[in-house]
Coordinates of C-alpha atoms in Angstrom, one line a residue:
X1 CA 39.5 -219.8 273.7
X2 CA 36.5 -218.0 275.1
X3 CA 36.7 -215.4 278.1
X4 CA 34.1 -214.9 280.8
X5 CA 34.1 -212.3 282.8
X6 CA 33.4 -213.0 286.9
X7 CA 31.7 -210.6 289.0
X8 CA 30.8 -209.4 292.5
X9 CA 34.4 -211.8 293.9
X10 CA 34.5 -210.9 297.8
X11 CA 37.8 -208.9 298.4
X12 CA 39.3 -212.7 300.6
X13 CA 38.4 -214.1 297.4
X14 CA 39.7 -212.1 294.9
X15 CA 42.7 -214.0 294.0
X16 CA 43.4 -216.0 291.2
X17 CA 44.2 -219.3 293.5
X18 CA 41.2 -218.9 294.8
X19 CA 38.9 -218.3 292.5
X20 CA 40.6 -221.0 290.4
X21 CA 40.0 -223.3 293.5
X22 CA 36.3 -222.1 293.8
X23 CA 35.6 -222.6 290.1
X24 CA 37.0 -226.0 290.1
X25 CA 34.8 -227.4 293.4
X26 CA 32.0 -225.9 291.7
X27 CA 32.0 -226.5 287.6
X28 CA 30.3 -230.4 286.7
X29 CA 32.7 -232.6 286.7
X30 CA 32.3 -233.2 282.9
X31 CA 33.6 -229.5 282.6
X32 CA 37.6 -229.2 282.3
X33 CA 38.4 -225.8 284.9
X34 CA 38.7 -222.5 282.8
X35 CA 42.1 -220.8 283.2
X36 CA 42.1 -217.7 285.6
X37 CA 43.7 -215.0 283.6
X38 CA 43.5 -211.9 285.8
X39 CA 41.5 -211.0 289.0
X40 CA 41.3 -207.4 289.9
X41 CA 40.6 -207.5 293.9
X42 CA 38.8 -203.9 294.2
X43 CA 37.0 -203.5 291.0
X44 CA 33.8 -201.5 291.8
X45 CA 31.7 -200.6 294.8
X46 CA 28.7 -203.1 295.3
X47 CA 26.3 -201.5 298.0
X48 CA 25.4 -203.6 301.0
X49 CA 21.7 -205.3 300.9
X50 CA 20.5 -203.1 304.2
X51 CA 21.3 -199.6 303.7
X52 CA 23.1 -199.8 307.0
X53 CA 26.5 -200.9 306.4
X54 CA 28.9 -198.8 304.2
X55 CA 29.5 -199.8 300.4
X56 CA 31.7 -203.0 299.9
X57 CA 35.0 -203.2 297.4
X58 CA 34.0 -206.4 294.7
X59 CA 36.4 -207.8 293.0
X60 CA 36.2 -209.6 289.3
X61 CA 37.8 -211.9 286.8
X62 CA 38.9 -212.9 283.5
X63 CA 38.8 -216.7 282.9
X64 CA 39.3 -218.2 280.1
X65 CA 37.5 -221.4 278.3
X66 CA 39.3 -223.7 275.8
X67 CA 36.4 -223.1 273.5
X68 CA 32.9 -220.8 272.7
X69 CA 30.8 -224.1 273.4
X70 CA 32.8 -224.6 277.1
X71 CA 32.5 -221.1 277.9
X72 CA 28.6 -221.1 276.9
X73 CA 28.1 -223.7 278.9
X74 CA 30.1 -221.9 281.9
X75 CA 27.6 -219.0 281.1
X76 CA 24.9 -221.0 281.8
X77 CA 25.5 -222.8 284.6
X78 CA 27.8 -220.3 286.9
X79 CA 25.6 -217.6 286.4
X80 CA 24.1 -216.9 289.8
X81 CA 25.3 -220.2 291.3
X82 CA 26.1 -219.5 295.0
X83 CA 29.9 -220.3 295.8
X84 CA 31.0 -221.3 298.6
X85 CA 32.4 -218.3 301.4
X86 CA 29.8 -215.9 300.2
X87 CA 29.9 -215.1 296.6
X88 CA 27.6 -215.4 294.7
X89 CA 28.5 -215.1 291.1
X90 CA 27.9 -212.6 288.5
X91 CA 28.7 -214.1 284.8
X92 CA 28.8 -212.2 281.7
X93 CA 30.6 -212.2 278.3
X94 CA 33.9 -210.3 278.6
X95 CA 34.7 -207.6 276.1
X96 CA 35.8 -208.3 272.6
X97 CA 39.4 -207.4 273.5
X98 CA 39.4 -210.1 276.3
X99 CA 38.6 -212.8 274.0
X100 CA 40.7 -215.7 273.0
X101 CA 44.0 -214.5 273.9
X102 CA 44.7 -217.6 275.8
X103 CA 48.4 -218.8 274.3
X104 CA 49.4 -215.2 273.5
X105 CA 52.2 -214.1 275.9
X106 CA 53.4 -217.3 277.3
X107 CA 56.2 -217.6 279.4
X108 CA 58.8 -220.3 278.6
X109 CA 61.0 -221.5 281.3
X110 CA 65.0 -220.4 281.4
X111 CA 66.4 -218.9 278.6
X112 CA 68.2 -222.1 276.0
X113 CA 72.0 -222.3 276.5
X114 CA 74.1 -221.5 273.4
X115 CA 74.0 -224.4 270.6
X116 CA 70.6 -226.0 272.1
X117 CA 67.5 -226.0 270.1
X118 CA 64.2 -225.1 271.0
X119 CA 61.1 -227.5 271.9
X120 CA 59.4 -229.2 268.6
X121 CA 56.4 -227.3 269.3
X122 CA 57.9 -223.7 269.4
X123 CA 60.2 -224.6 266.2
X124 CA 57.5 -226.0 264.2
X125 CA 54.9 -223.6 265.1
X126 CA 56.7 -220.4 267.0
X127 CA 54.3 -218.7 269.6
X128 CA 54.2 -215.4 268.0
X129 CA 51.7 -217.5 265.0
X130 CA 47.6 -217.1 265.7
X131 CA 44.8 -217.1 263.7
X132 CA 45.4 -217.7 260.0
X133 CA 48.9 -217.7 259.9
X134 CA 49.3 -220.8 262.5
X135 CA 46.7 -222.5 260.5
X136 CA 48.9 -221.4 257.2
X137 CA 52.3 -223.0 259.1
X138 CA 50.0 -226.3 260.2
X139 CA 48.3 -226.9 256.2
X140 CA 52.3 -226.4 255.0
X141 CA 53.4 -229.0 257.3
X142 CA 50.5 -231.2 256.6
X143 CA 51.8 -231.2 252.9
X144 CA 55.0 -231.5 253.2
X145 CA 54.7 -234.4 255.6
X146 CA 51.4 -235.5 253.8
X147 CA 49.5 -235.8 257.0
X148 CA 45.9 -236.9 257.1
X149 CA 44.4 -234.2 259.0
X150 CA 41.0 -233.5 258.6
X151 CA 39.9 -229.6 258.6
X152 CA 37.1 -230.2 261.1
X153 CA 39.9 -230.9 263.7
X154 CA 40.9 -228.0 266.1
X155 CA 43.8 -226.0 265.3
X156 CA 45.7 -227.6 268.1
X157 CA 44.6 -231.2 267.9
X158 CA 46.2 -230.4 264.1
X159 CA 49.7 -229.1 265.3
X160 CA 49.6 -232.2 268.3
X161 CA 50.0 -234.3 265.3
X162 CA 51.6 -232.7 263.3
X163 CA 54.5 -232.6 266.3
X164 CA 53.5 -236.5 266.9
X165 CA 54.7 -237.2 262.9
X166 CA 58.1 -235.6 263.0
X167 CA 58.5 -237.0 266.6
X168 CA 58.5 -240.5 264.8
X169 CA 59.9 -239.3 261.9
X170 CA 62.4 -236.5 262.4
X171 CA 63.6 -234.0 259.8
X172 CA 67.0 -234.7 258.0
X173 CA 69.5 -231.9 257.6
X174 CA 71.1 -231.4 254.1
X175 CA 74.0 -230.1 253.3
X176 CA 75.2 -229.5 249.8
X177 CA 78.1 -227.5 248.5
X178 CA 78.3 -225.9 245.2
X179 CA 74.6 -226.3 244.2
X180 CA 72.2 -223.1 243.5
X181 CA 69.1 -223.5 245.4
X182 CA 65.6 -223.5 243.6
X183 CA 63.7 -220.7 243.5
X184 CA 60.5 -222.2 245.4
X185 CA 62.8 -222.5 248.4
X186 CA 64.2 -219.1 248.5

């Protein structure tokens, strides 16, 4: 993913429901809704446009984009734009340590009872694997499985098939007794 950060949120805004609500009525309708990841509700001081009234608490945002191209286009076209309820939005590129975090940390639902087994997904390709190492685990099952995935394809659409294959074709369990195992196993 690709993170945007959101700037000059009014305080009654500066929640991730709403922004999340506010960037979805506003994005094209060819644009899939970034993820909110964080909202900070007083981030900075923003001066009022007369010098009149007192200084106003901004808030901002993290949001995240499935990919650069998305979140370029996001760039472009909420920079500025006037949202509804008075904000009007402040785009830029969030720092490097923002970036593409967007399956790190998930949350699974309640904990698995004794003796049941995990989702496909998290047993084939467990969440603590990014970068290189999930594309390692995906080209491993791709050979074993002799899957023809091509290396244009995003990492995900890869492991979406990946888990599709052994869906339709599940792994056996073997069980031997009294046989050493070869060394390109161990």
């Amino acid at each position: 993913g690709a993170t945007l950060w959101l700037g000059g949120i009014p305080g009654h805004l500066a929640n991730e429901k709403r922004v999340g609500e506010i960037l979805h009525t506003c994005r094209p309708s060819t644009m899939p809704t970034p993820v909110v990841r964080k909202v900070v509700k007083r981030g900075y001081m923003q001066p009022s446009e007369d010098s009149l009234s007192p200084p106003s608490w901004h808030g901002y945002a993290f949001v995240t984009f499935r990919d650069r191209a998305e979140a370029e286009e996001g760039h472009r076209l909420l920079g500025g734009l006037a949202a509804p309820e008075g904000w009007t939005i402040r785009v830029e590129w969030a720092d490097e340590k923002h970036q593409g975090r967007l399956n790190r940390g998930r949350k699974f639902g309640v904990r698995l009872a004794p003796g049941m087994d995990p989702p496909l997904g998290e047993q084939l390709f467990p969440s603590s694997l990014h970068g290189q190492t999930l594309a390692l685990a995906i080209e491993r099952h791709r050979a074993v499985a002799g899957l023809p995935l091509d290396p244009c394809h995003e990492t995900w659409v890869s492991a979406e098939i990946s888990k599709a294959h052994y869906r339709c074709y599940p792994r056996k369990e073997n069980f031997v007794q009294g046989h050493t195992l070869p060394d390109s196993i161990i």
